[in-house]
Structure formats: C-alpha cells, structure tokens
Coordinates of C-alpha atoms in Angstrom, one line a residue:
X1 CA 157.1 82.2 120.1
X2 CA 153.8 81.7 119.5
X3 CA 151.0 82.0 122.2
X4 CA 150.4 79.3 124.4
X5 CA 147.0 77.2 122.6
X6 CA 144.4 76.1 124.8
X7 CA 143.8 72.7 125.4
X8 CA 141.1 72.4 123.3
X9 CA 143.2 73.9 120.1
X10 CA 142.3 71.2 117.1
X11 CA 145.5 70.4 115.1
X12 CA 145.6 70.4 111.4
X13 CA 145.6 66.5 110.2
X14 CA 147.7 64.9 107.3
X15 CA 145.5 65.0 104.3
X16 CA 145.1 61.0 104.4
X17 CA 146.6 61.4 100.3
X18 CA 149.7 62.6 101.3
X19 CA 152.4 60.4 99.8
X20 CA 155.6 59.0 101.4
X21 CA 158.5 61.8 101.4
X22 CA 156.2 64.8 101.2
X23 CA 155.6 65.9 104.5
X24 CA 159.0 64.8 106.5
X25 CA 161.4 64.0 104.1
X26 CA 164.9 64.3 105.1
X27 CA 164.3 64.6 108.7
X28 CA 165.3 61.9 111.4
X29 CA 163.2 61.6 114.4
X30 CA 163.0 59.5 117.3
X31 CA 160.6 57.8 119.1
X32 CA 160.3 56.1 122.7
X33 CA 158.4 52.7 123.6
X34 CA 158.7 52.6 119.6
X35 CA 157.9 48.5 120.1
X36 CA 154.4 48.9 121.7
X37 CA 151.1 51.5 121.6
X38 CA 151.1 54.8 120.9
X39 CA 155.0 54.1 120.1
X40 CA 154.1 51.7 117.0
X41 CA 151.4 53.7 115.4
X42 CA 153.6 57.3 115.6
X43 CA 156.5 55.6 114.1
X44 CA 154.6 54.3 111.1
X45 CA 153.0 57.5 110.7
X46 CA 156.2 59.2 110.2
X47 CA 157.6 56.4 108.0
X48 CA 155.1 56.6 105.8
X49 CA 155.3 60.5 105.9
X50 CA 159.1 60.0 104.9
X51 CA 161.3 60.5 107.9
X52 CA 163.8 57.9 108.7
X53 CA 162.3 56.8 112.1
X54 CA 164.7 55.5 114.9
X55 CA 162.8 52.7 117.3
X56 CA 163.7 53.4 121.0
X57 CA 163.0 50.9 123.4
X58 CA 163.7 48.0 125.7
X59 CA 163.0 45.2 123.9
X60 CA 166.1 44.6 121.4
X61 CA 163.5 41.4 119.3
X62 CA 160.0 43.8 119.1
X63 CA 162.1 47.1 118.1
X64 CA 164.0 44.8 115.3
X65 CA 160.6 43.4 114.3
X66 CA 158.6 46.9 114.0
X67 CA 161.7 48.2 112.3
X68 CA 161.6 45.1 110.1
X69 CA 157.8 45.5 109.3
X70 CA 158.3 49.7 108.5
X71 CA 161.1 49.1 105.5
X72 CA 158.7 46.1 104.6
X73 CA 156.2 48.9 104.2
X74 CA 158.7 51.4 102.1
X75 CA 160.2 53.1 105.1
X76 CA 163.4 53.8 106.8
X77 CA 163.5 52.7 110.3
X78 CA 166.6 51.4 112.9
X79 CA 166.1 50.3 116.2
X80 CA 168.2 51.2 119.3
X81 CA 167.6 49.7 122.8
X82 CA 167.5 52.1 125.5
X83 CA 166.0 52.6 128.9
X84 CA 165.0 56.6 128.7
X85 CA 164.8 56.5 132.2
X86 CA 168.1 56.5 132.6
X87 CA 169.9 59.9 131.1
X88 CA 173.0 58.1 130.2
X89 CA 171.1 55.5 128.2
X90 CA 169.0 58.1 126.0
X91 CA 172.7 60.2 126.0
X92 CA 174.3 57.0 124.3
X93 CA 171.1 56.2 122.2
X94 CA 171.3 60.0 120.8
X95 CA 174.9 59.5 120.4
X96 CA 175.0 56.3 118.2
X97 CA 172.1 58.7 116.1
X98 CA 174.3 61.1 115.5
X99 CA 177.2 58.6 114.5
X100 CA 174.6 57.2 111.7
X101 CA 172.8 60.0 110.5
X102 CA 174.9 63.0 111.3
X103 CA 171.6 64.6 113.1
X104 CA 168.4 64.2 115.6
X105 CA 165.7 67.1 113.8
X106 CA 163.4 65.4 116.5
X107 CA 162.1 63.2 119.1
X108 CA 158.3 62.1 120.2
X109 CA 158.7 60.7 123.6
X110 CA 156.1 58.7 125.2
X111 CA 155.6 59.8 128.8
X112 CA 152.5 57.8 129.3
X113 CA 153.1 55.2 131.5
X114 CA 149.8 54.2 133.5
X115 CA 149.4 53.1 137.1
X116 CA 148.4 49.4 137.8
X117 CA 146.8 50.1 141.7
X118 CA 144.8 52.7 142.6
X119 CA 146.2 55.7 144.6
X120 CA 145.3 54.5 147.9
X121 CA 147.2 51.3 147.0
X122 CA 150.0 52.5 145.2
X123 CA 153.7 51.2 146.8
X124 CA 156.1 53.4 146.5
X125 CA 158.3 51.8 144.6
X126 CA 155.3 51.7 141.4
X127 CA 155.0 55.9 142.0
X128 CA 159.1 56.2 141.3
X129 CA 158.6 53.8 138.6
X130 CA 155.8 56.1 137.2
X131 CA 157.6 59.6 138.0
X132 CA 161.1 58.0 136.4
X133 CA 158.9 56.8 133.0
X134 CA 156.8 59.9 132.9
X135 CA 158.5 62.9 134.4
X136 CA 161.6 62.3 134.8
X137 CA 162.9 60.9 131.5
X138 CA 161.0 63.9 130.0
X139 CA 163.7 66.7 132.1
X140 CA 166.5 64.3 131.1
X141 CA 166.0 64.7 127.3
X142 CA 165.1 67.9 126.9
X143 CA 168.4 69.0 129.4
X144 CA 170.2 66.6 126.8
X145 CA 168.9 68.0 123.5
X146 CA 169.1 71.6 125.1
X147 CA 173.0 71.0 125.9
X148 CA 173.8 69.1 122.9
X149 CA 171.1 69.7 120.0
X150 CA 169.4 73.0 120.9
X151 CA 167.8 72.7 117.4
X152 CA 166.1 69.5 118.0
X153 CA 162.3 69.3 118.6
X154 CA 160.7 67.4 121.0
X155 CA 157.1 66.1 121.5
X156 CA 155.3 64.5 124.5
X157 CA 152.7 62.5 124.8
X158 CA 151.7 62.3 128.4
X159 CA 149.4 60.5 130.9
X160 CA 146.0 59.7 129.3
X161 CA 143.1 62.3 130.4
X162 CA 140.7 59.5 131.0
X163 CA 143.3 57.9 133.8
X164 CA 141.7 58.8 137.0
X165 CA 143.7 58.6 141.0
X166 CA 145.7 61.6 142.3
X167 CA 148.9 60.2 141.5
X168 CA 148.5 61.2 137.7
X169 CA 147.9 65.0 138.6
X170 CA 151.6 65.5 140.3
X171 CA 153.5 63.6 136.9
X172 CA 151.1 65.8 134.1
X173 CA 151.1 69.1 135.9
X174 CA 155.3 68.8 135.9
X175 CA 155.5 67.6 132.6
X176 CA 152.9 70.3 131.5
X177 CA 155.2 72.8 133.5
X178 CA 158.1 71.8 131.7
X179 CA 156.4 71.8 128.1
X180 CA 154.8 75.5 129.2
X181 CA 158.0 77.4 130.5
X182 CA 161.2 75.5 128.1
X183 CA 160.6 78.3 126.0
X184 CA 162.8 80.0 128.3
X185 CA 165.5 78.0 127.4
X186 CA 164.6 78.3 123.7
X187 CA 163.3 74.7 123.6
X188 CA 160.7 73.6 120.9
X189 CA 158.6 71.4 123.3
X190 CA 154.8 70.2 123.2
X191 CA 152.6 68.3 124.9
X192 CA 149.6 65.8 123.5
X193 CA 147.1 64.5 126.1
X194 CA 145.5 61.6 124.4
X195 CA 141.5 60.9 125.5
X196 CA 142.8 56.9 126.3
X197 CA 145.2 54.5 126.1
X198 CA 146.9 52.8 122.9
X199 CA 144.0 50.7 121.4
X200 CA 146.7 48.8 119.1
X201 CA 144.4 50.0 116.6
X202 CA 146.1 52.6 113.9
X203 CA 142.8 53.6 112.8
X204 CA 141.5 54.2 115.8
X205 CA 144.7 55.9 117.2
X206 CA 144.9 58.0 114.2
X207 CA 144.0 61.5 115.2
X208 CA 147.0 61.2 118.1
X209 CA 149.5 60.5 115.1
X210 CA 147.7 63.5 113.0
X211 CA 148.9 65.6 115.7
X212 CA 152.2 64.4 116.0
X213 CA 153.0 64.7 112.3
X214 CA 151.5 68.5 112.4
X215 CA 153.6 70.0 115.1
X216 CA 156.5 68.0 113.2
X217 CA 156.0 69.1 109.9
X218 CA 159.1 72.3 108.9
X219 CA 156.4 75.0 109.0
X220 CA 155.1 74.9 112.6
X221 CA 158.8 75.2 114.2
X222 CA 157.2 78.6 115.7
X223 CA 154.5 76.1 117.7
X224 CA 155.8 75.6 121.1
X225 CA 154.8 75.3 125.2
X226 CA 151.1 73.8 123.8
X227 CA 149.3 71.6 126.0
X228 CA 146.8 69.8 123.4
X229 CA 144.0 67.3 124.1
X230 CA 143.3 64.7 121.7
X231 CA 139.8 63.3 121.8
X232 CA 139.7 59.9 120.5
X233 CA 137.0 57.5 119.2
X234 CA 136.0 55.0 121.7
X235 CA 137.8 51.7 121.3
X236 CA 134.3 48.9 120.6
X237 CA 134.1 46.5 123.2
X238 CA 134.1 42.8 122.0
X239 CA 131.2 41.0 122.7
X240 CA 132.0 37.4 123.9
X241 CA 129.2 35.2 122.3
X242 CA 128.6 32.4 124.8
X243 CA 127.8 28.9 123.7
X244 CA 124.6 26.7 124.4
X245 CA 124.2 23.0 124.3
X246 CA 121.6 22.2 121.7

C-alpha cells in the first residue's frame, strides 16, 4: 500500500483528448445519486472514458433519463433503483450487477448529503437522515464488497469542505476513518472532499470527475486510504437584471 497522501495531494487529470474506451474500457462501475449532482457529471465522465456505467438511485424516471441521454452520447449506461441506505437494497442492486455483467471492478459513492438547518436547529430525525446517507451507507458497502467482491474498488465523495455546523465534522471524520484504516481489511477505498456542492455545471465540476477517473484508471490499484481535497472554481452568481418603467 501506498502512503497515506495528504490532503492537499493534486491528482493527475484525464488529458481532455482522451477518447472513449481508452482509459476504462472493459470495466463496470457504479455510481450512487447517479440521477442528480456530482452523481450525473461522474457517470458521464466514465461513459465517455468507456466504462459501462450502472445509475444507482431513487428515482426509477431521472436514472432511466440520464441513462437514456449517456448511450445517446456513445456510452453504455443501465439504471437500477436503490436506497444505499439500506444494506439490503445496495446487496440486491450489486446482485442484479452481477447477474448482467458477470462483475462490479468499482463503485463511486456519493456520501455528500448536506444539512438543511443549522446545528443548533437540527431535529434529530434530519442528523440520522444525514448519518444513514453519509456514514452509514458508506460501512454497508464496503462490508458488502469486502464479503462478496474483495477486488472491487470503491470511491467516496464526502461532505463538501465549504459546509460549515458541527454536525458535518462527526459524519467526515468517520467516513475519513473508514477510508484511512480499510486497508486493514485489504480494501481499495478513497476519499474526495469536493471545495462545494454540485453546480450542475460539468465544466465547472470537472476537476472532481478528473479525480475520480484517476484513482479509477488499472494503474493506481496501489492508491488507497487517501483523503484528497478538490478545490473547485467558484460557481458565477447570476445577476438578476431588474426592470424600469420608461
């Protein structure tokens, strides 16, 4: 194993000429809230990079129309609805993988799920909400994979570093835990700490999927327990133009 990089380590981007089925071709990989965010712009990154890309989500019409719009675009992409938060559901998801592709090589989960109150005013009902999206469903998968795919990579991209309240330092310092010490059950697990949330924008969101597609790539298997900040450029704010009477 290599040694742990610091948070500050920059990751090696995909040369932007790269064509489809250079990079990850052959490979099928996974990826959570594949419908929305960060989830969209990862999945398309790894289409376009040749991996057969399997949509995991809740939302059986937006997986089936972002799976719809990646073989539009030349890739191969299914959709599975799933609630990760619930092992069994990511343990039938995985299953029904296997039955069509006959392997999982990996799986980017989205652990970023944000807080709508601050953490003087957060129920407790919205913290097991965030602990079963975040922390939780993070365990469950890599127990699952360690039990049932021990080969199988898996990739984290966890709460934002620009979300402030107390609450978000319990859920990152587990999941960074977990990511940090699975090497001792010979787990390939990473962490990315995007700057801010999903702008919807790929170009903007671009450097998160750069990362994403170099710790996938077949020649970093050795790169695990990494907990790497992504900086990322600042999403323009839209300037409402207001309207005078002549």
């Amino acid at each position: 194993m290599l040694e742990n990089m610091t948070q500050q380590t920059p990751i090696a981007a995909v040369p932007a000429h790269t064509t489809v089925g250079e990079v990850l071709a052959g490979q099928v990989i996974a990826v959570t809230g594949a419908d929305q965010g960060y989830g969209r712009t990862i999945s398309a990154a790894l289409a376009r990079a040749g991996a057969s890309v399997v949509l995991i989500g809740s939302n059986s019409e937006t997986l089936a129309a972002a799976a719809s719009q990646l073989e539009h675009a030349g890739g191969a992409a299914i959709p599975i609805k799933a609630d990760v938060g619930v092992p069994l559901d990511w343990l039938s998801a995985q299953t029904r993988i296997l039955d069509i592709y006959g392997a999982l090589h990996g799986i980017v989960h989205l652990a970023d799920k944000r807080a709508h109150a601050e953490f003087t005013m957060l129920s407790e009902n919205e913290w097991m909400d965030l602990f079963n999206c975040n922390v939780k469903s993070s365990v469950a998968i890599a127990q699952i994979i360690r039990r049932r795919l021990p080969g199988t990579w898996l990739t984290l991209i966890g709460p934002h570093t620009d979300e402030r309240g107390l609450h978000v330092h319990p859920q990152r310092g587990a999941i960074q835990g977990l990511v940090q010490n699975a090497h001792r059950e010979d787990l390939r697990l990473n962490l990315l700490l995007p700057s801010r949330a999903s702008s919807n924008d790929d170009t903007l969101d671009r450097p998160l999927s750069n990362a994403v597609l170099a710790l996938a790539a077949p020649g970093m298997a050795p790169l695990r327990g990494n907990v790497i900040e992504v900086p990322l450029p600042p999403v323009p704010k839209i300037r409402v133009q207001e309207d005078y009477p002549l």
